[in-house]
mmCIF file of C-alpha atoms in Angstrom:
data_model
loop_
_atom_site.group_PDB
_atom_site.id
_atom_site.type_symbol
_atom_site.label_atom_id
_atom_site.label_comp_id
_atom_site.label_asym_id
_atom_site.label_seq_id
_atom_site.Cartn_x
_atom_site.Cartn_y
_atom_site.Cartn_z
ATOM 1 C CA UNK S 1 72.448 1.606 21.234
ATOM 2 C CA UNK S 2 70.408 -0.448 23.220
ATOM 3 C CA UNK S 3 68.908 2.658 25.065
ATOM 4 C CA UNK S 4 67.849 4.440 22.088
ATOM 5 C CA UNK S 5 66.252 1.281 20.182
ATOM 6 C CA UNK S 6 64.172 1.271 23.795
ATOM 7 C CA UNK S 7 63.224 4.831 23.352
ATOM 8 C CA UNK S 8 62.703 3.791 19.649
ATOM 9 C CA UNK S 9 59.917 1.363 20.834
ATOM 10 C CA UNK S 10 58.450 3.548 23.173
ATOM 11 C CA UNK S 11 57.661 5.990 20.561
ATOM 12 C CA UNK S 12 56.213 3.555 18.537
ATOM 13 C CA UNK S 13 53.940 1.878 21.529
ATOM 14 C CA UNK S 14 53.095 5.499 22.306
ATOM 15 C CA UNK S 15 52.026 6.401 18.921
ATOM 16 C CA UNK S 16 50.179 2.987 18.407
ATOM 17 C CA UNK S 17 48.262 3.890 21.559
ATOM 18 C CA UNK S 18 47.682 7.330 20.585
ATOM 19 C CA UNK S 19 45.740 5.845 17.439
ATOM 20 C CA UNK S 20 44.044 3.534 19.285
ATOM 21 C CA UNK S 21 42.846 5.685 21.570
ATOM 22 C CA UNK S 22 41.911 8.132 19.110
ATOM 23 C CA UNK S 23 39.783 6.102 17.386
ATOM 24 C CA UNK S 24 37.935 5.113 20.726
ATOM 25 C CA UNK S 25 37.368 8.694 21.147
ATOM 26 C CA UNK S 26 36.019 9.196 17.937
ATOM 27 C CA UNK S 27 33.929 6.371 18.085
ATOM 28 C CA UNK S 28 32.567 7.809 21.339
ATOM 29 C CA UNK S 29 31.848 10.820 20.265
ATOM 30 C CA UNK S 30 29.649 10.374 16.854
ATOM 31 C CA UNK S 31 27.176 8.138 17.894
ATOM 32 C CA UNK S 32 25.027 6.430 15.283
ATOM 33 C CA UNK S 33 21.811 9.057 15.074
ATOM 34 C CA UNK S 34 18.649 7.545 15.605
ATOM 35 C CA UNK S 35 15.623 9.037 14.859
ATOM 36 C CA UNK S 36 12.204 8.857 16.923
ATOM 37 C CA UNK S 37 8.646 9.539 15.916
ATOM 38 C CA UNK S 38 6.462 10.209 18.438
ATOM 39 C CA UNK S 39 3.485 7.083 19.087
ATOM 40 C CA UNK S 40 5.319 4.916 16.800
ATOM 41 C CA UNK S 41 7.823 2.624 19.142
ATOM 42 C CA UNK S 42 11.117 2.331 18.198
ATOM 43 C CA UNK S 43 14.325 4.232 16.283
ATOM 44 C CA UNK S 44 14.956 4.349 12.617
ATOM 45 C CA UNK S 45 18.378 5.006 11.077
ATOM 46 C CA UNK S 46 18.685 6.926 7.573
ATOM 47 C CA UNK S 47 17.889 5.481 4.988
ATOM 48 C CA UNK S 48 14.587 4.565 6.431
ATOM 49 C CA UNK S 49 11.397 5.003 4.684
ATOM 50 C CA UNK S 50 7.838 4.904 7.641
ATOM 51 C CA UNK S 51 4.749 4.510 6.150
ATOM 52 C CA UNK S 52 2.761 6.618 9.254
ATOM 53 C CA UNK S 53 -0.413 4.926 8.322
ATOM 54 C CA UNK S 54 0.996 1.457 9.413
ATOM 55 C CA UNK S 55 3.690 2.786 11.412
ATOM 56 C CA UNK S 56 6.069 0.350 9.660
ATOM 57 C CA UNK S 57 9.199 0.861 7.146
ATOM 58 C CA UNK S 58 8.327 0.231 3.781
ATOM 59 C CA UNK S 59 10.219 -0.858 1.090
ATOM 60 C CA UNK S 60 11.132 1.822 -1.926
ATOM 61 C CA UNK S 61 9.275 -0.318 -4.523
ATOM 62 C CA UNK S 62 6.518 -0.442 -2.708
ATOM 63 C CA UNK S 63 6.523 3.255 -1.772
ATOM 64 C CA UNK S 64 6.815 4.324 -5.659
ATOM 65 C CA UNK S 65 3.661 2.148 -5.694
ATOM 66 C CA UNK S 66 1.686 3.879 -3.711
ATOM 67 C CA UNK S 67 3.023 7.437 -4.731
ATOM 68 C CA UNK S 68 1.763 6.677 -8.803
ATOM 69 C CA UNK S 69 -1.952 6.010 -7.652
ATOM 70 C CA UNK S 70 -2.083 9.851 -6.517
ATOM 71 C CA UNK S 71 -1.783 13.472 -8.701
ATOM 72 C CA UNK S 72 0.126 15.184 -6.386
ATOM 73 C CA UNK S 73 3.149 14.395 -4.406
ATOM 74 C CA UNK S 74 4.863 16.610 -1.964
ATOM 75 C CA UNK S 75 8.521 15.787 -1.343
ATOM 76 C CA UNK S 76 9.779 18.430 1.331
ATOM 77 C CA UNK S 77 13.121 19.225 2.147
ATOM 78 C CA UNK S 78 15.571 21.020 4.520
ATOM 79 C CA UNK S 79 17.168 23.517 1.592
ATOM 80 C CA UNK S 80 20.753 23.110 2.611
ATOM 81 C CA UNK S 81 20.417 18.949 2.660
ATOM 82 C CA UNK S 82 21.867 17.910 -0.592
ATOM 83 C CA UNK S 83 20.870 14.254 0.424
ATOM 84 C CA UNK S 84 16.968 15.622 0.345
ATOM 85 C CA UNK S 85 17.431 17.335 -2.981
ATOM 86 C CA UNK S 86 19.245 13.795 -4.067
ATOM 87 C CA UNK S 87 16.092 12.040 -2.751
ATOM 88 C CA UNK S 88 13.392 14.610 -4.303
ATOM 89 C CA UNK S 89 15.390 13.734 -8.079
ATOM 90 C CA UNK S 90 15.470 9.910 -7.320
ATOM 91 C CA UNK S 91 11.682 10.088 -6.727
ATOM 92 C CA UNK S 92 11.232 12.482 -9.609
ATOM 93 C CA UNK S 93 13.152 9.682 -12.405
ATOM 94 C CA UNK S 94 11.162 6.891 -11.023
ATOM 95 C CA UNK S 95 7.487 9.033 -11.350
ATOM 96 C CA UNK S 96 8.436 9.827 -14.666
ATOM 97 C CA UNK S 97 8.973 6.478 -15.930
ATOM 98 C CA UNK S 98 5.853 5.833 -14.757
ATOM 99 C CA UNK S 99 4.197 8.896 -15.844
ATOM 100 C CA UNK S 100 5.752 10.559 -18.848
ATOM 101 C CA UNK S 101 3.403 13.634 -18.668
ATOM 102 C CA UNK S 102 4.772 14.308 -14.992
ATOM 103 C CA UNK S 103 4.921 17.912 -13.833
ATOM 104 C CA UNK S 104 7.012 19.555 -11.379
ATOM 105 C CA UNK S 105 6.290 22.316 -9.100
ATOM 106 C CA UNK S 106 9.053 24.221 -6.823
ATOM 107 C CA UNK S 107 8.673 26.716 -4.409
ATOM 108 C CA UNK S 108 12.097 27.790 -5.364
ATOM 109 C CA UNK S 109 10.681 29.985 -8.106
ATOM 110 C CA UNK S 110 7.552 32.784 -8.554
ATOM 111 C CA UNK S 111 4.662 32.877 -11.110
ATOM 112 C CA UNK S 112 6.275 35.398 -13.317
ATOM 113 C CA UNK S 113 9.309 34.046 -13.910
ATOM 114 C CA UNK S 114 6.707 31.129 -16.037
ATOM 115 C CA UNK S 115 8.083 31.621 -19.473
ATOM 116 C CA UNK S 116 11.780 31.562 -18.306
ATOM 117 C CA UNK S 117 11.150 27.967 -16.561
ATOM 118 C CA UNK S 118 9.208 27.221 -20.285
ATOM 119 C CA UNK S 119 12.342 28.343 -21.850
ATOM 120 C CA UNK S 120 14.422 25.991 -19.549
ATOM 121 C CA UNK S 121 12.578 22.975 -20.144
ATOM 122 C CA UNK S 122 12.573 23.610 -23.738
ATOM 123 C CA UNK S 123 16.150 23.461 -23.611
ATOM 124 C CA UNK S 124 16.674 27.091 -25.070
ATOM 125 C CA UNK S 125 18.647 28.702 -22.053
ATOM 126 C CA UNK S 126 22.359 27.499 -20.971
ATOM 127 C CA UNK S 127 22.941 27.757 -17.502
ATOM 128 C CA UNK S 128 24.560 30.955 -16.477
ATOM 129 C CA UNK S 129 21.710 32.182 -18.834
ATOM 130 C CA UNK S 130 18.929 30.797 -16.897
ATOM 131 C CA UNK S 131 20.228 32.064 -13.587
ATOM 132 C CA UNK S 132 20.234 35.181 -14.477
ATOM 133 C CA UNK S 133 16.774 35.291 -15.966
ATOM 134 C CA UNK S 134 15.335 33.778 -13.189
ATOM 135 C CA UNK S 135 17.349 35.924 -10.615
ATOM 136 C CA UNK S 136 18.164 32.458 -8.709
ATOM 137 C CA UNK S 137 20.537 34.393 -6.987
ATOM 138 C CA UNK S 138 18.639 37.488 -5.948
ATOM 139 C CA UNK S 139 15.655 35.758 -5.002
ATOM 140 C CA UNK S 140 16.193 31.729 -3.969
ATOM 141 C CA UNK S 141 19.876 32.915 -2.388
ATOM 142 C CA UNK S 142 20.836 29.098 -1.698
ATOM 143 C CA UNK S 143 23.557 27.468 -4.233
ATOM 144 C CA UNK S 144 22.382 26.380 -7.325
ATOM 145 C CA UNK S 145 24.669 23.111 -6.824
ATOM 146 C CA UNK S 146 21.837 22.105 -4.542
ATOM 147 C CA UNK S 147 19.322 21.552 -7.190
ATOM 148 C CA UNK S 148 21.335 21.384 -10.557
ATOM 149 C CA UNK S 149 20.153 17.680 -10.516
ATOM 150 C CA UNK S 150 16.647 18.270 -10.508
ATOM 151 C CA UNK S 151 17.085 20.958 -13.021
ATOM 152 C CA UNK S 152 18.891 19.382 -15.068
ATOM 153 C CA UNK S 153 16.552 16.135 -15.425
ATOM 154 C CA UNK S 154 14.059 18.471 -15.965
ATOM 155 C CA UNK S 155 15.375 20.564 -18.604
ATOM 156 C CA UNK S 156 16.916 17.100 -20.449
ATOM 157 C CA UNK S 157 13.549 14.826 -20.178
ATOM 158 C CA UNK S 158 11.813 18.452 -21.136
ATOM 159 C CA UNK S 159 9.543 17.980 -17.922
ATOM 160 C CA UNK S 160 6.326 21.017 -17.429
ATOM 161 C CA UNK S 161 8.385 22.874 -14.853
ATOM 162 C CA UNK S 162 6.087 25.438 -12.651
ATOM 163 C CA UNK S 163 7.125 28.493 -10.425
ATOM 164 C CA UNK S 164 4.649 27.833 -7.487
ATOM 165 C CA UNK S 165 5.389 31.196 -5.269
ATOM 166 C CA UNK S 166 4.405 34.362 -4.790
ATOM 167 C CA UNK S 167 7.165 36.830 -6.023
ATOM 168 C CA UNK S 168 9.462 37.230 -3.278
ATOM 169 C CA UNK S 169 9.187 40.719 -2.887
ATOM 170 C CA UNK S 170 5.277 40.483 -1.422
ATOM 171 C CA UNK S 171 5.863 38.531 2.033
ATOM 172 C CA UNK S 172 8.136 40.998 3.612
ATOM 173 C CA UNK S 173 5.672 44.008 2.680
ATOM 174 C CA UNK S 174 2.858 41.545 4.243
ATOM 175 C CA UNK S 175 5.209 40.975 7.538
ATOM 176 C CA UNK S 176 5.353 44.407 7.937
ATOM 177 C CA UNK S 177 2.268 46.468 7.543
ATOM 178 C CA UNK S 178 -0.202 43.631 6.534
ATOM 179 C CA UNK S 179 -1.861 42.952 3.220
ATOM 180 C CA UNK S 180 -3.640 46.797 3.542
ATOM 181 C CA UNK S 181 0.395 47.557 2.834
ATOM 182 C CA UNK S 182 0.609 46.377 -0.475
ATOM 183 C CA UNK S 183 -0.099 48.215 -3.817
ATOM 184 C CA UNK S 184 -2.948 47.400 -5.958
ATOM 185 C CA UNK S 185 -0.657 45.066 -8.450
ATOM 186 C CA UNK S 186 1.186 43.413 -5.424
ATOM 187 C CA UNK S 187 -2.440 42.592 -4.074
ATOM 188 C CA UNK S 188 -3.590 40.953 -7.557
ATOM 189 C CA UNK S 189 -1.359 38.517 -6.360
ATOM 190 C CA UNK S 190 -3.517 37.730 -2.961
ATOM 191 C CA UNK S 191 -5.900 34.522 -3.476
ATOM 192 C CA UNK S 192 -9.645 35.614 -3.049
ATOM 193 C CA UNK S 193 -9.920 32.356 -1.278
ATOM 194 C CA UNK S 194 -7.986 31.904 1.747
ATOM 195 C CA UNK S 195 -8.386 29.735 5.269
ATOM 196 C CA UNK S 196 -7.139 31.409 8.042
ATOM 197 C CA UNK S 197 -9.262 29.727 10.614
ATOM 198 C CA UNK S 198 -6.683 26.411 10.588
ATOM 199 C CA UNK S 199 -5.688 26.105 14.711
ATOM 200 C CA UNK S 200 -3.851 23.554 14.335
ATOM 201 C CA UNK S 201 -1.361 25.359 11.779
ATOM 202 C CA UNK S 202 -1.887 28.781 13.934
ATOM 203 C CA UNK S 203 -0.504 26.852 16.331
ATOM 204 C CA UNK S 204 2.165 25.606 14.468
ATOM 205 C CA UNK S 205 3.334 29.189 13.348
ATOM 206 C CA UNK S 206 3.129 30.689 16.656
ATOM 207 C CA UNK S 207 5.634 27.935 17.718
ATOM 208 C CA UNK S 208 7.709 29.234 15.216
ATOM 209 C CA UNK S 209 7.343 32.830 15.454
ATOM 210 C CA UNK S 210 8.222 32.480 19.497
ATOM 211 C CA UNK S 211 11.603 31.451 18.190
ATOM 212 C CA UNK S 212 12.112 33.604 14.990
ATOM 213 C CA UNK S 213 11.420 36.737 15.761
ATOM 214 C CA UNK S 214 12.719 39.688 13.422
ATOM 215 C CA UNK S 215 12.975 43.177 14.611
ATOM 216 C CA UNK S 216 10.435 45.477 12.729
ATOM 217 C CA UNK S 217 8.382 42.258 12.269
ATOM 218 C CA UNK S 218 6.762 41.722 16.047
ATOM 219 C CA UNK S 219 3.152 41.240 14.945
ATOM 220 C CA UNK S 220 2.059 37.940 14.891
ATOM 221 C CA UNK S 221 -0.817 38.637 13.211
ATOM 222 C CA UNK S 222 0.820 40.163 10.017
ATOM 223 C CA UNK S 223 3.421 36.866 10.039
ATOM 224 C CA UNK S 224 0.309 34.565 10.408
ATOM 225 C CA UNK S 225 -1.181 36.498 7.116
ATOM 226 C CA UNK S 226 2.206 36.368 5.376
ATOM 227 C CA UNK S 227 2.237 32.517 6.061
ATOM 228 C CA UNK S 228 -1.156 31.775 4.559
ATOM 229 C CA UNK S 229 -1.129 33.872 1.691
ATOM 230 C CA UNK S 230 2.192 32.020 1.234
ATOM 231 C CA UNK S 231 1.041 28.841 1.490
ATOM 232 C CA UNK S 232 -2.299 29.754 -0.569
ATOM 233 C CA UNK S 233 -0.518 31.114 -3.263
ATOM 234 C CA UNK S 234 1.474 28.158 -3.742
ATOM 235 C CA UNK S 235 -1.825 25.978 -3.388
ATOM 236 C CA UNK S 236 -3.475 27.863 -6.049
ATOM 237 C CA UNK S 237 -0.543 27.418 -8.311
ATOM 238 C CA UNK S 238 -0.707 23.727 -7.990
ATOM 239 C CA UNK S 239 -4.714 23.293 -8.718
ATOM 240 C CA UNK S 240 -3.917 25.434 -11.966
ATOM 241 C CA UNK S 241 -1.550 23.690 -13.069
ATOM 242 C CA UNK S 242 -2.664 20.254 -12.066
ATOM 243 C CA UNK S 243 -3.739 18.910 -15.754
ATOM 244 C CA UNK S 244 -4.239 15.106 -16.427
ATOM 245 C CA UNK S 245 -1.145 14.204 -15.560
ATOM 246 C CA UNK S 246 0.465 14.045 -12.118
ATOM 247 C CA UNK S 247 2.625 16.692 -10.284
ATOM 248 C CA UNK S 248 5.381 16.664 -7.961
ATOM 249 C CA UNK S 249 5.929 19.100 -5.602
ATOM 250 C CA UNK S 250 9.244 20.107 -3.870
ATOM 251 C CA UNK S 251 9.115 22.728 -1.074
ATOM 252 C CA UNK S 252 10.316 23.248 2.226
ATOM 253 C CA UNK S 253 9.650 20.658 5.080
ATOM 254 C CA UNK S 254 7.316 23.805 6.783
ATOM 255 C CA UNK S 255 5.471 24.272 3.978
ATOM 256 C CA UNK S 256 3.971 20.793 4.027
ATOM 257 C CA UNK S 257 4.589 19.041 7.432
ATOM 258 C CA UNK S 258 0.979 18.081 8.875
ATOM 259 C CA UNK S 259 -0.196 18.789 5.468
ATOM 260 C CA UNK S 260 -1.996 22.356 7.197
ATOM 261 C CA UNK S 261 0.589 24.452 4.263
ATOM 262 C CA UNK S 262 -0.085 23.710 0.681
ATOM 263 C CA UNK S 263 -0.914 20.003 0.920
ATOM 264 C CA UNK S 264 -4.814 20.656 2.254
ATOM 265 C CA UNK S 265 -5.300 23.958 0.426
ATOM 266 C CA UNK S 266 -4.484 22.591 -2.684
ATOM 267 C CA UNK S 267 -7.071 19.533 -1.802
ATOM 268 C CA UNK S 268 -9.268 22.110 -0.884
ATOM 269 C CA UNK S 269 -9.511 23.423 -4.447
ATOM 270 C CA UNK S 270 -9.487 20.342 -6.739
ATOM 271 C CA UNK S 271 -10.177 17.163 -4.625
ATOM 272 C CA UNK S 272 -7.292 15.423 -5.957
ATOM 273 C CA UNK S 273 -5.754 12.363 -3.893
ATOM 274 C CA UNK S 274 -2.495 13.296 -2.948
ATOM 275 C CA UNK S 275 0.845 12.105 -0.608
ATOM 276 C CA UNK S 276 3.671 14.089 1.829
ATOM 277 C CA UNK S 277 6.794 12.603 2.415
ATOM 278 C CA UNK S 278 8.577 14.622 4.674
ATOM 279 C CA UNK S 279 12.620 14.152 4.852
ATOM 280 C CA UNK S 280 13.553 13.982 8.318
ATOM 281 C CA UNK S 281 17.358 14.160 9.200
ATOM 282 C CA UNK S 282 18.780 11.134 11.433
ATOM 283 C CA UNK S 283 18.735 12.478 14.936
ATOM 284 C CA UNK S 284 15.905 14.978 14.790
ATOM 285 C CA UNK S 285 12.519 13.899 15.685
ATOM 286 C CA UNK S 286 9.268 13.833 13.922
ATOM 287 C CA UNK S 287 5.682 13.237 14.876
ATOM 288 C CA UNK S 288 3.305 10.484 13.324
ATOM 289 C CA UNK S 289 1.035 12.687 11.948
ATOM 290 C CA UNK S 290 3.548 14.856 10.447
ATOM 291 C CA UNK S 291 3.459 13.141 6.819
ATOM 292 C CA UNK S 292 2.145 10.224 5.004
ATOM 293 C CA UNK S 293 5.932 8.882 5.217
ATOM 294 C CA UNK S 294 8.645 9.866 7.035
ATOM 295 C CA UNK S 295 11.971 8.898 4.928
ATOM 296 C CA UNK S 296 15.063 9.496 7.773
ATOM 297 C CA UNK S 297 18.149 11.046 5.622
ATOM 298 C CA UNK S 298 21.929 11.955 6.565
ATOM 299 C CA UNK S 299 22.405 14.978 8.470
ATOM 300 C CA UNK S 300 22.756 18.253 6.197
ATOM 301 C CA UNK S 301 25.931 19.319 4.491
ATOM 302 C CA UNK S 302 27.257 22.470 6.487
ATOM 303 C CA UNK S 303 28.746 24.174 3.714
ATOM 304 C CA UNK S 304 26.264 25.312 2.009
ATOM 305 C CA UNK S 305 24.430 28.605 3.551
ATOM 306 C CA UNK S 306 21.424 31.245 2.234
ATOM 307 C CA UNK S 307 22.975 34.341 1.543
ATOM 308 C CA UNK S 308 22.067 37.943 0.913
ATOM 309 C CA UNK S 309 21.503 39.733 -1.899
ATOM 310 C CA UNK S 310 24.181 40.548 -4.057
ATOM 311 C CA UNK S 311 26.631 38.779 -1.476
ATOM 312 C CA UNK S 312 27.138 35.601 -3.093
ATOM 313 C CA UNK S 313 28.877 35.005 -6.056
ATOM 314 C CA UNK S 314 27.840 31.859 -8.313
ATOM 315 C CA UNK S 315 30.522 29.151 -8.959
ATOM 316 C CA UNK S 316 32.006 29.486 -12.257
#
């Protein structure tokens, strides 16, 4: 009896030290993620908001403050990070209480699908309905659980929403065989005004390109055109649709980091003040010059993925 009440305790001082140990190795191995940003000293954790033109956090409060003096606001985002899209609809509510005529603009969604975002904001399409007008799912690709927040402030405060892209179609024709390889009603699309004389953002791209390379797609040239009729497409849709009243603008962290994407074409064509906040996930680095402020979020939810056409089938 004796000798199995001593194995008994042995198992249990085992398993106690098992659990112990365990959570020593877990501790060990998720380190709290710091972030860096390059000629501003220290590490910030998420949750952090820098203001790059002091180089010090700043308060939210004081943040919104600054962000209502401006027209336009650019909010990027890492498309899979639902904390970014929770952060874009958190900026979004406070705006609008401060600006009731508020606009949004998301790359998410072309020019000509205009009256189906009118219809959504007016509160005439469901869901499912909406989807399928706008193609989400043929075009965007990423789950619509992403940005059903946004959407659905939008479409209950009846916010101006605004398809800022090109349709979707037009970039990979551009990639390929240049703009001389579009037709004549793809080309309509093309801005008659475009900078492609940036070297800093040339730069930038070729960085990219070096590490995204897609077979059938080798010319660097072609993706450098793709990228600024991109860009200037969604920079024209923002001066057009920049009335009296203020716009927010959500698009990919590429799109507006150093401002060289849509941020300075847009200024380009109406002179309007504007902001960047780019969302930087803990552990990555950034640069001070990337943004007006730098706001460190968690890391990105793995789950959710861009899929291909016709592959991905829409939670019921």
């Amino acid at each position: 009896m004796k000798k199995k009440l001593f194995i008994c305790k042995g198992l249990v001082l085992n398993t106690l030290c098992a659990y112990i140990l365990m959570g020593i190795w877990g501790c060990a191995v998720t380190p709290k993620r710091m972030t860096s940003i390059k000629n501003i000293p220290g590490s910030f954790d998420k949750g952090t908001i820098i203001s790059t033109q002091t180089g010090q956090p700043v308060s939210f409060e004081n943040f919104l403050v600054d962000l209502s003096r401006v027209r336009v606001v650019y909010i990027g985002e890492t498309h899979t990070n639902q904390s970014h899209h929770d952060i874009q609809l958190r900026v979004i509510k406070e705006l609008f209480k401060k600006h009731s005529g508020l606009s949004v603009g998301m790359e998410m969604f072309d020019r000509s699908y205009q009256p189906i975002l009118d219809l959504w904001t007016a509160g005439k399409l469901d869901q499912d309905t909406f989807l399928k007008k706008a193609h989400w799912y043929a075009n965007w690709r990423f789950d619509f659980d992403l940005y059903r927040g946004i959407l659905d402030f939008i479409k209950a405060q009846q916010i101006a929403l605004v398809g800022l892209n090109i349709p979707f179609h037009i970039p990979p024709r551009i990639a390929v065989g240049g703009i001389e390889n579009l037709s004549d009603a793809d080309r309509a699309y093309v801005p008659a005004e475009m900078n492609t004389s940036d070297a800093a953002h040339r730069a930038y791209l070729k960085e990219v390109f070096s590490h995204h390379r897609i077979r059938g797609r080798e010319d660097f040239e072609n993706f450098y055109m793709t990228q600024c009729v991109w860009e200037e497409v969604m920079a024209e849709s923002v001066a057009m649709n920049l009335k009296e009243h203020p716009m927010v603008v959500l698009a990919g962290n590429g799109h507006i980091i150093q401002k060289f994407g849509i941020p300075n074409r847009a200024f380009r064509r109406t002179g309007d003040a504007f902001r960047t906040v780019l969302l930087v996930s803990a552990g990555n680095e950034s640069e001070r010059s990337a943004a007006d402020y730098i706001w460190i979020t968690p890391a990105g939810m793995q789950r959710f993925h861009r899929t291909l056409p016709g592959k991905f089938r829409p939670p019921s």
